[in-house]
Short mmCIF file of C-alpha atoms in Angstrom, two decimals:
data_model
loop_
_atom_site.label_atom_id
_atom_site.label_comp_id
_atom_site.label_asym_id
_atom_site.label_seq_id
_atom_site.Cartn_x
_atom_site.Cartn_y
_atom_site.Cartn_z
CA MET P 73 57.96 141.49 151.10
CA THR P 74 60.52 140.02 154.30
CA LYS P 75 63.44 138.37 152.90
CA ASN P 76 61.52 134.42 153.90
CA GLN P 77 59.25 135.28 151.26
CA VAL P 78 61.20 136.57 148.63
CA ARG P 79 62.74 133.39 149.45
CA LYS P 80 60.51 131.13 148.98
CA THR P 81 58.73 132.45 145.77
CA LEU P 82 62.65 131.78 143.94
CA MET P 83 62.69 128.63 145.62
CA GLU P 84 59.42 125.89 145.12
CA PRO P 85 59.26 126.72 141.09
CA LEU P 86 63.23 125.55 141.44
CA GLY P 87 62.28 122.69 143.24
CA LYS P 88 58.22 121.47 144.82
CA ASN P 89 56.89 122.78 143.04
CA ASN P 90 57.88 122.56 139.71
CA PRO P 91 56.32 123.68 136.49
CA VAL P 92 57.42 121.27 134.35
CA PHE P 93 57.57 117.72 136.53
CA VAL P 94 55.11 118.75 139.15
CA GLN P 95 52.53 120.59 137.30
CA ILE P 96 53.03 118.91 134.23
CA LEU P 97 52.92 122.29 132.58
CA GLY P 98 55.03 123.40 129.26
CA ILE P 99 54.95 119.68 127.83
CA CYS P 100 54.07 120.54 124.11
CA SER P 101 56.66 123.69 123.64
CA THR P 102 59.31 120.05 126.07
CA LEU P 103 58.85 118.14 123.38
CA ALA P 104 59.00 120.20 120.45
CA VAL P 105 62.80 122.44 120.77
CA THR P 106 64.63 119.46 123.05
CA ASN P 107 66.18 117.84 120.67
CA LYS P 108 69.43 120.13 120.28
CA LEU P 109 70.87 122.40 123.09
CA GLN P 110 70.92 125.93 121.22
CA ASN P 111 67.43 125.98 120.21
CA THR P 112 66.92 125.00 123.42
CA LEU P 113 68.27 127.34 125.45
CA VAL P 114 67.15 130.49 123.73
CA MET P 115 63.43 129.67 123.38
CA THR P 116 64.17 129.24 127.35
CA LEU P 117 65.96 132.74 127.72
CA GLY P 118 62.30 133.13 125.52
CA VAL P 119 59.87 132.09 127.89
CA MET P 120 61.68 133.65 130.87
CA PHE P 121 62.02 136.84 130.19
CA THR P 122 57.69 137.02 128.84
CA ALA P 123 57.39 135.09 131.97
CA ALA P 124 58.86 138.05 134.51
CA LEU P 125 58.12 140.65 132.29
CA SER P 126 54.57 140.13 131.69
CA SER P 127 53.92 138.71 135.39
CA TRP P 128 55.15 141.95 136.80
CA THR P 129 52.66 144.01 134.72
CA ILE P 130 49.90 142.59 135.00
CA SER P 131 51.00 142.84 138.69
CA LEU P 132 51.20 146.26 138.21
CA LEU P 133 47.61 146.97 136.63
CA ARG P 134 46.01 143.75 138.96
CA ASN P 135 44.08 146.11 140.44
CA HIS P 136 42.36 147.70 137.91
CA ILE P 137 42.36 144.95 135.31
CA PRO P 138 38.33 144.76 135.37
CA SER P 139 38.47 140.51 136.06
CA ARG P 140 35.35 139.99 133.25
CA ILE P 141 38.43 140.76 130.95
CA ARG P 142 41.67 139.90 132.11
CA MET P 143 42.53 136.89 130.56
CA MET P 144 42.27 139.45 127.24
CA VAL P 145 44.34 141.69 128.86
CA GLU P 146 47.03 138.73 129.91
CA THR P 147 46.94 137.14 126.90
CA MET P 148 47.62 140.42 124.73
CA VAL P 149 51.10 141.76 127.11
CA ILE P 150 51.70 137.85 126.61
CA ALA P 151 51.64 138.80 123.13
CA THR P 152 53.57 141.76 123.26
CA TYR P 153 57.19 140.37 125.28
CA VAL P 154 56.75 137.44 122.73
CA ILE P 155 56.33 138.98 119.31
CA ILE P 156 59.11 141.83 120.64
CA VAL P 157 61.54 138.79 121.78
CA ASP P 158 60.51 137.22 118.46
CA ILE P 159 61.49 140.87 115.98
CA VAL P 160 64.91 141.62 118.42
CA LEU P 161 66.01 137.41 117.51
CA LYS P 162 65.49 137.70 113.85
CA ALA P 163 67.09 141.57 113.74
CA PHE P 164 70.06 140.95 115.38
CA TYR P 165 69.49 136.47 115.19
CA PRO P 166 68.87 135.77 112.05
CA GLU P 167 70.17 132.24 112.02
CA MET P 168 68.89 131.27 115.20
CA TRP P 169 65.42 132.79 114.34
CA LYS P 170 65.10 131.00 111.15
CA GLN P 171 65.93 127.19 113.36
CA LEU P 172 63.33 128.45 116.13
CA GLY P 173 61.09 129.52 112.91
CA PRO P 174 57.24 129.17 114.62
CA TYR P 175 57.98 128.02 117.74
CA VAL P 176 59.21 131.46 119.28
CA GLY P 177 55.84 132.51 118.61
CA LEU P 178 54.51 129.05 120.52
CA ILE P 179 55.90 130.85 123.27
CA ILE P 180 51.89 133.10 123.56
CA THR P 181 50.36 129.50 124.59
CA ASN P 182 53.21 128.42 127.09
CA CYS P 183 50.91 127.30 130.30
CA ILE P 184 52.59 128.34 132.38
CA ILE P 185 53.28 131.64 131.79
CA MET P 186 49.48 132.11 131.70
CA GLY P 187 49.27 129.71 134.62
CA ARG P 188 51.78 132.30 137.52
CA ILE P 189 49.74 134.42 135.68
CA GLU P 190 46.82 133.92 137.08
CA ALA P 191 47.95 131.70 140.26
CA PHE P 192 50.47 135.39 141.49
CA ALA P 193 51.25 137.17 139.74
CA LEU P 194 46.89 138.63 139.84
CA GLN P 195 47.09 138.71 144.05
CA ASN P 196 50.67 139.60 144.71
CA LYS P 197 53.00 142.39 144.08
CA PRO P 198 55.09 143.36 141.66
CA THR P 199 59.24 142.98 142.55
CA LEU P 200 57.54 139.72 143.91
CA SER P 201 55.06 138.54 141.22
CA LEU P 202 58.65 139.25 138.23
CA ILE P 203 60.72 136.82 141.07
CA ASP P 204 57.75 133.82 140.45
CA GLY P 205 58.07 134.58 137.01
CA LEU P 206 62.23 134.73 136.27
CA ALA P 207 61.79 131.94 139.00
CA SER P 208 59.21 129.74 136.99
CA GLY P 209 60.87 130.22 134.24
CA LEU P 210 64.18 128.98 135.18
CA GLY P 211 62.74 126.02 136.73
CA TYR P 212 61.28 125.47 133.03
CA ALA P 213 64.31 126.08 132.43
CA TYR P 214 66.66 123.52 133.64
CA VAL P 215 64.33 120.81 133.07
CA LEU P 216 64.06 121.28 129.63
CA LEU P 217 67.73 121.66 129.27
CA ALA P 218 68.46 118.34 130.78
CA ILE P 219 65.89 116.76 128.38
CA ALA P 220 67.70 118.08 125.41
CA PHE P 221 71.06 117.59 127.00
CA ILE P 222 69.95 113.81 127.35
CA ARG P 223 68.54 113.94 123.50
CA GLU P 224 70.92 115.35 121.54
CA LEU P 225 73.81 112.92 123.13
CA LEU P 226 72.19 110.27 122.08
CA GLY P 227 70.04 111.61 119.39
CA MET P 228 73.06 112.68 117.18
CA GLY P 229 75.93 111.57 119.12
CA SER P 230 76.69 115.47 119.51
CA ILE P 231 76.59 118.60 122.96
CA TRP P 232 75.92 122.01 121.54
CA GLY P 233 76.95 121.04 118.09
CA PHE P 234 80.10 119.70 118.89
CA ARG P 235 80.65 115.48 118.33
CA VAL P 236 81.78 113.84 121.80
CA LEU P 237 81.16 110.37 120.88
CA GLY P 238 83.09 109.17 117.83
CA SER P 239 82.48 107.11 115.10
CA TRP P 240 80.89 104.13 116.31
CA TRP P 241 78.28 105.65 117.70
CA THR P 242 74.99 104.76 116.10
CA ASN P 243 72.26 108.11 115.97
CA TRP P 244 69.02 107.01 118.13
CA SER P 245 66.96 108.71 115.52
CA ILE P 246 63.86 108.65 117.78
CA MET P 247 65.67 110.92 120.42
CA ILE P 248 65.84 113.85 117.90
CA MET P 249 61.91 113.19 116.70
CA PRO P 250 58.97 114.26 119.25
CA PRO P 251 58.42 110.18 120.60
CA GLY P 252 62.08 111.11 122.08
CA GLY P 253 61.08 113.96 123.02
CA PHE P 254 57.84 112.12 124.95
CA PHE P 255 60.60 109.05 126.61
CA VAL P 256 62.84 110.89 128.20
CA LEU P 257 60.62 113.75 129.71
CA ALA P 258 58.71 110.60 131.36
CA ILE P 259 61.33 108.81 132.72
CA PHE P 260 62.94 111.71 133.51
CA ILE P 261 59.64 112.45 135.52
CA TRP P 262 59.68 109.56 137.76
CA VAL P 263 63.13 109.26 138.36
CA ILE P 264 62.28 112.95 140.05
CA ARG P 265 59.50 111.52 141.61
CA GLU P 266 60.88 107.81 143.45
CA THR P 267 63.54 109.37 144.26
CA ILE P 268 64.19 113.36 145.23
CA MET P 269 60.74 114.00 145.46
CA LYS P 270 59.52 110.01 147.91
CA GLU P 271 59.86 111.67 151.56
CA ALA P 272 57.27 115.19 149.76
CA LYS P 273 55.40 113.06 149.11
CA ASN P 274 54.79 110.92 152.04
CA VAL P 275 54.18 113.83 154.04
CA MET S 262 37.69 146.01 146.92
CA LYS S 263 34.05 146.02 146.06
CA ALA S 264 32.84 148.66 144.00
CA LYS S 265 29.70 149.69 142.87
CA LYS S 266 27.85 147.99 139.71
CA THR S 267 27.13 151.02 137.31
CA PHE S 268 26.81 150.77 133.89
CA TYR S 269 29.89 152.44 133.12
CA SER S 270 31.79 149.85 135.58
CA GLU S 271 30.64 146.57 134.41
CA ARG S 272 30.68 148.32 129.94
CA ILE S 273 32.30 150.69 129.73
CA TYR S 274 35.55 150.67 131.74
CA PRO S 275 36.31 147.84 130.65
CA LEU S 276 35.93 148.03 126.95
CA LEU S 277 37.62 151.62 127.61
CA PHE S 278 40.34 149.39 129.23
CA MET S 279 40.53 146.88 126.54
CA LEU S 280 40.91 149.08 123.67
CA ILE S 281 43.98 151.05 125.88
CA VAL S 282 46.22 148.55 126.72
CA THR S 283 45.59 147.19 122.81
CA VAL S 284 46.62 150.49 121.44
CA PHE S 285 49.33 150.70 123.19
CA CYS S 286 50.46 147.10 122.08
CA ILE S 287 50.52 147.30 119.19
CA LEU S 288 52.31 150.42 118.84
CA LEU S 289 55.27 149.54 120.75
CA THR S 290 55.30 145.58 118.97
CA SER S 291 54.77 147.52 116.31
CA GLY S 292 57.51 150.74 116.56
CA LEU S 293 59.76 148.02 117.24
CA HIS S 294 58.91 146.21 114.15
CA LEU S 295 59.82 149.33 111.73
CA SER S 296 62.77 150.21 113.65
CA THR S 297 64.64 147.11 113.57
CA LEU S 298 63.32 146.19 109.57
CA GLN S 299 66.01 148.10 107.99
CA ARG S 300 67.68 145.67 109.92
CA ALA S 301 65.64 142.31 109.18
CA GLN S 302 65.70 143.06 105.24
CA ALA S 303 69.71 143.31 104.97
CA ASN S 304 69.66 139.74 106.91
CA GLU S 305 66.84 138.64 104.70
CA LEU S 306 69.14 140.30 101.17
CA SER S 307 72.91 138.59 102.84
CA PHE S 308 70.90 135.07 103.49
CA THR S 309 70.61 135.53 100.00
CA ARG S 310 72.93 137.05 98.49
CA ARG S 311 74.94 134.19 100.47
CA ALA S 312 73.57 130.88 98.77
CA VAL S 313 73.72 132.66 95.72
CA LEU S 314 77.73 133.15 96.26
CA GLN S 315 77.69 128.56 97.73
CA ALA S 316 75.44 127.43 95.13
CA GLY S 317 78.22 130.09 91.26
CA GLY S 318 81.40 128.52 93.80
CA VAL S 319 82.69 131.59 94.51
CA ASP S 320 84.69 132.04 97.88
CA PHE S 321 83.66 134.86 99.99
CA GLU S 322 84.35 135.95 103.18
CA ASN S 323 81.21 134.12 106.21
CA THR S 324 80.56 138.01 107.29
CA ARG S 325 77.69 140.72 106.63
CA ALA S 326 80.58 143.18 104.68
CA GLY S 327 82.51 139.40 103.36
CA ILE S 328 78.89 138.69 101.14
CA GLU S 329 77.97 141.95 100.27
CA LYS S 330 82.01 142.52 98.43
CA ALA S 331 82.02 138.58 97.15
CA PHE S 332 78.27 139.44 95.57
CA LEU S 333 78.58 142.34 94.03
CA GLU S 334 81.95 142.30 92.73
CA ASN S 335 80.86 138.47 90.85
CA ILE S 336 77.51 138.14 90.91
CA THR S 337 75.46 139.61 88.15
CA LEU S 338 71.91 139.53 88.04
CA GLU S 339 70.10 138.69 84.81
CA ASP S 340 65.98 138.34 83.56
CA GLY S 341 65.64 135.23 86.20
CA PHE S 342 68.47 133.94 87.10
CA TYR S 343 72.46 134.77 88.43
CA THR S 344 75.19 134.90 86.58
CA PHE S 345 78.83 134.28 87.56
CA LEU S 346 81.68 134.46 85.26
CA GLY S 347 84.44 132.71 86.47
CA PRO S 348 87.86 130.58 85.50
CA GLU S 349 86.41 128.22 84.50
CA GLY S 350 83.40 129.77 82.37
CA LYS S 351 80.09 131.07 82.64
CA ARG S 352 78.72 130.25 85.10
CA TYR S 353 74.54 130.42 86.04
CA ILE S 354 72.52 130.61 89.19
CA ILE S 355 68.75 129.80 89.83
CA SER S 356 66.70 129.74 92.83
CA VAL S 357 64.24 126.80 92.31
CA ILE S 358 61.52 126.42 94.88
CA GLY S 359 59.39 122.84 95.43
CA PRO S 360 57.64 120.27 98.38
CA GLY S 361 59.39 119.28 100.57
CA LEU S 362 58.40 115.91 102.83
CA TRP S 363 56.76 118.45 105.29
CA GLY S 364 56.52 121.90 103.95
CA PRO S 365 58.30 123.55 100.78
CA ILE S 366 62.22 123.55 100.08
CA GLU S 367 64.03 127.12 98.36
CA ILE S 368 67.18 126.23 96.56
CA MET S 369 70.15 128.52 94.57
CA VAL S 370 71.09 125.52 92.38
CA GLY S 371 74.81 126.27 90.60
CA LEU S 372 74.87 125.03 86.80
CA GLN S 373 78.12 125.26 84.76
CA GLU S 374 77.44 125.61 80.73
CA ASP S 375 76.41 122.88 79.68
CA LEU S 376 73.46 123.37 82.10
CA THR S 377 73.92 119.74 83.77
CA THR S 378 77.02 120.14 85.36
CA PHE S 379 76.66 121.41 89.40
CA SER S 380 78.85 123.99 90.65
CA GLY S 381 77.22 124.03 93.42
CA LEU S 382 73.98 124.16 95.64
CA ALA S 383 73.06 126.20 98.46
CA ILE S 384 69.18 125.46 100.78
CA VAL S 385 67.87 128.58 101.18
CA SER S 386 64.89 127.29 103.51
CA GLN S 387 63.43 124.70 104.78
CA ASN S 388 61.56 123.33 107.41
CA GLU S 389 62.14 119.53 107.74
CA THR S 390 62.93 117.28 111.19
CA PRO S 391 66.10 118.39 113.01
CA GLY S 392 68.45 116.18 113.28
CA LEU S 393 67.15 113.99 110.14
CA GLY S 394 65.93 115.52 107.17
CA ALA S 395 66.90 119.27 107.95
CA ARG S 396 70.83 116.98 108.23
CA ILE S 397 69.76 118.16 103.47
CA GLU S 398 71.08 121.38 105.19
CA GLU S 399 75.00 119.74 105.95
CA GLN S 400 78.13 120.53 104.75
CA TRP S 401 78.31 117.27 103.19
CA PHE S 402 75.17 117.08 102.04
CA THR S 403 74.89 119.94 100.07
CA ASN S 404 79.49 120.07 98.25
CA GLN S 405 79.05 116.52 97.18
CA PHE S 406 76.55 117.87 93.98
CA MET S 407 79.66 119.58 92.79
CA GLY S 408 80.85 118.65 89.24
CA LYS S 409 77.92 116.61 88.95
CA LYS S 410 76.24 116.06 86.14
CA ALA S 411 72.23 115.92 86.77
CA PRO S 412 69.53 113.43 86.46
CA PHE S 413 70.85 112.67 89.90
CA ILE S 414 70.43 108.71 90.68
CA LEU S 415 70.21 108.23 94.83
CA VAL S 416 72.22 105.75 96.05
CA GLU S 417 72.68 104.13 100.18
CA GLU S 418 74.90 107.08 102.41
CA GLY S 419 79.14 106.92 102.05
CA THR S 420 78.35 104.57 98.08
CA ALA S 421 78.51 107.42 95.22
CA ARG S 422 80.16 106.80 92.99
CA ALA S 423 79.68 107.92 89.66
CA GLU S 424 78.96 111.11 88.21
CA ASN S 425 75.71 110.95 89.41
CA GLU S 426 75.15 109.14 91.84
CA ILE S 427 74.03 111.35 95.44
CA ASP S 428 74.10 109.80 97.96
CA SER S 429 71.24 109.44 100.12
CA ILE S 430 71.30 110.59 103.86
CA THR S 431 69.92 107.32 105.75
CA GLY S 432 66.64 108.37 108.33
CA ALA S 433 65.49 110.14 105.30
CA THR S 434 65.51 108.55 102.80
CA ARG S 435 62.06 110.43 102.29
CA THR S 436 63.69 113.86 102.20
CA THR S 437 66.16 113.12 100.31
CA GLU S 438 63.89 111.54 98.17
CA TYR S 439 61.74 114.87 97.89
CA PHE S 440 64.79 116.38 97.67
CA ARG S 441 65.88 114.19 94.38
CA ASN S 442 63.45 115.60 92.21
CA LEU S 443 63.68 119.15 94.06
CA VAL S 444 67.18 119.12 92.02
CA ASN S 445 66.27 117.44 89.10
CA ARG S 446 63.66 120.32 88.10
CA ALA S 447 65.83 122.71 89.10
CA ALA S 448 68.04 121.19 86.27
CA SER S 449 65.01 121.27 83.36
CA ASP S 450 63.82 124.29 84.71
CA ALA S 451 67.09 125.66 83.91
CA GLN S 452 66.79 125.47 79.87
CA ILE S 453 63.55 126.90 80.49
CA ILE S 454 64.46 129.59 82.37
CA ILE S 455 68.01 130.31 80.86
CA ARG S 456 68.05 129.32 76.81
CA GLY S 457 64.42 129.32 77.32
CA GLU S 458 62.76 126.35 75.62
#
């Protein structure tokens, strides 16, 4: 495991191989939870935790898992970590747990996690897989937080629950509803691809 | 590493492997669940008690210990409802569940002795749209029921004056309509539950 390899694994999901705006994975949760920054942060922390540890676990087991049942094992491991997140939230952060409702459980079906396990953890060493899972989670997190920032600001006139725009501001209700997530995400992907990623596309 | 295909490697080993993984995962999660169960139940209880206190209009400190202290000192549990003997007379607190726009809404309603004047209202659970219908949880919305008389009618946001008028939430008309029905039902249910009429 060279330094270069670690660096590449860590940086790629943040930029040119971002799970959200390049691979277009994990979109369902992007729409559902990004209408408030607080919810988004907890959700993305859950995804980072699950992605990192399930990649690590599967990578540890990768030489022992019979390939025909690997998906069942992967799902089982992912579900276990997600339920751990759910139980911990329920016991220690009950207010947050109530607000997120069913979304925590839906981390199980987040395609980023299974995607990274299939594409990376099954072929690589545990430590590198852990870094890859964590970096993918981070790449997912910052995009979602950016979207949530825009949606909360325009939809409720607030940031992190504090009102920042005065009473003159009329809330754009559509921003809080799922269609708002589609609009912001689509514009976000378009802007990133047309500006920052233009050179990469031409090579 | 290409292993030879045998009955064991093709049939038995995958089964055994899955079995071991499953048992291990179940043990881990149920162990964690059981070890935090008490804490989770205490949280649930605290949520309910806080709602009862808010509905009854009791002053309390918003911590687990504060809620417990205020609840045990002030509230009496009777047959299907709670009572609170405050400085302004007896108050009845009942819990009501009814449909919202997306899912059930559970509320705690506090009534004065005439069973039509509200002493307060708190939301126990709801599944409305965050930022729109979910705004029924906001303080200004639940507080406006204080001292008003059922049955209620809805008026445009910011125009409620009379003692049976309630501000609806702009952008959440349907949710507030369901909520109005629920609150009105709470008042009529209270007659049945408390007076047995």
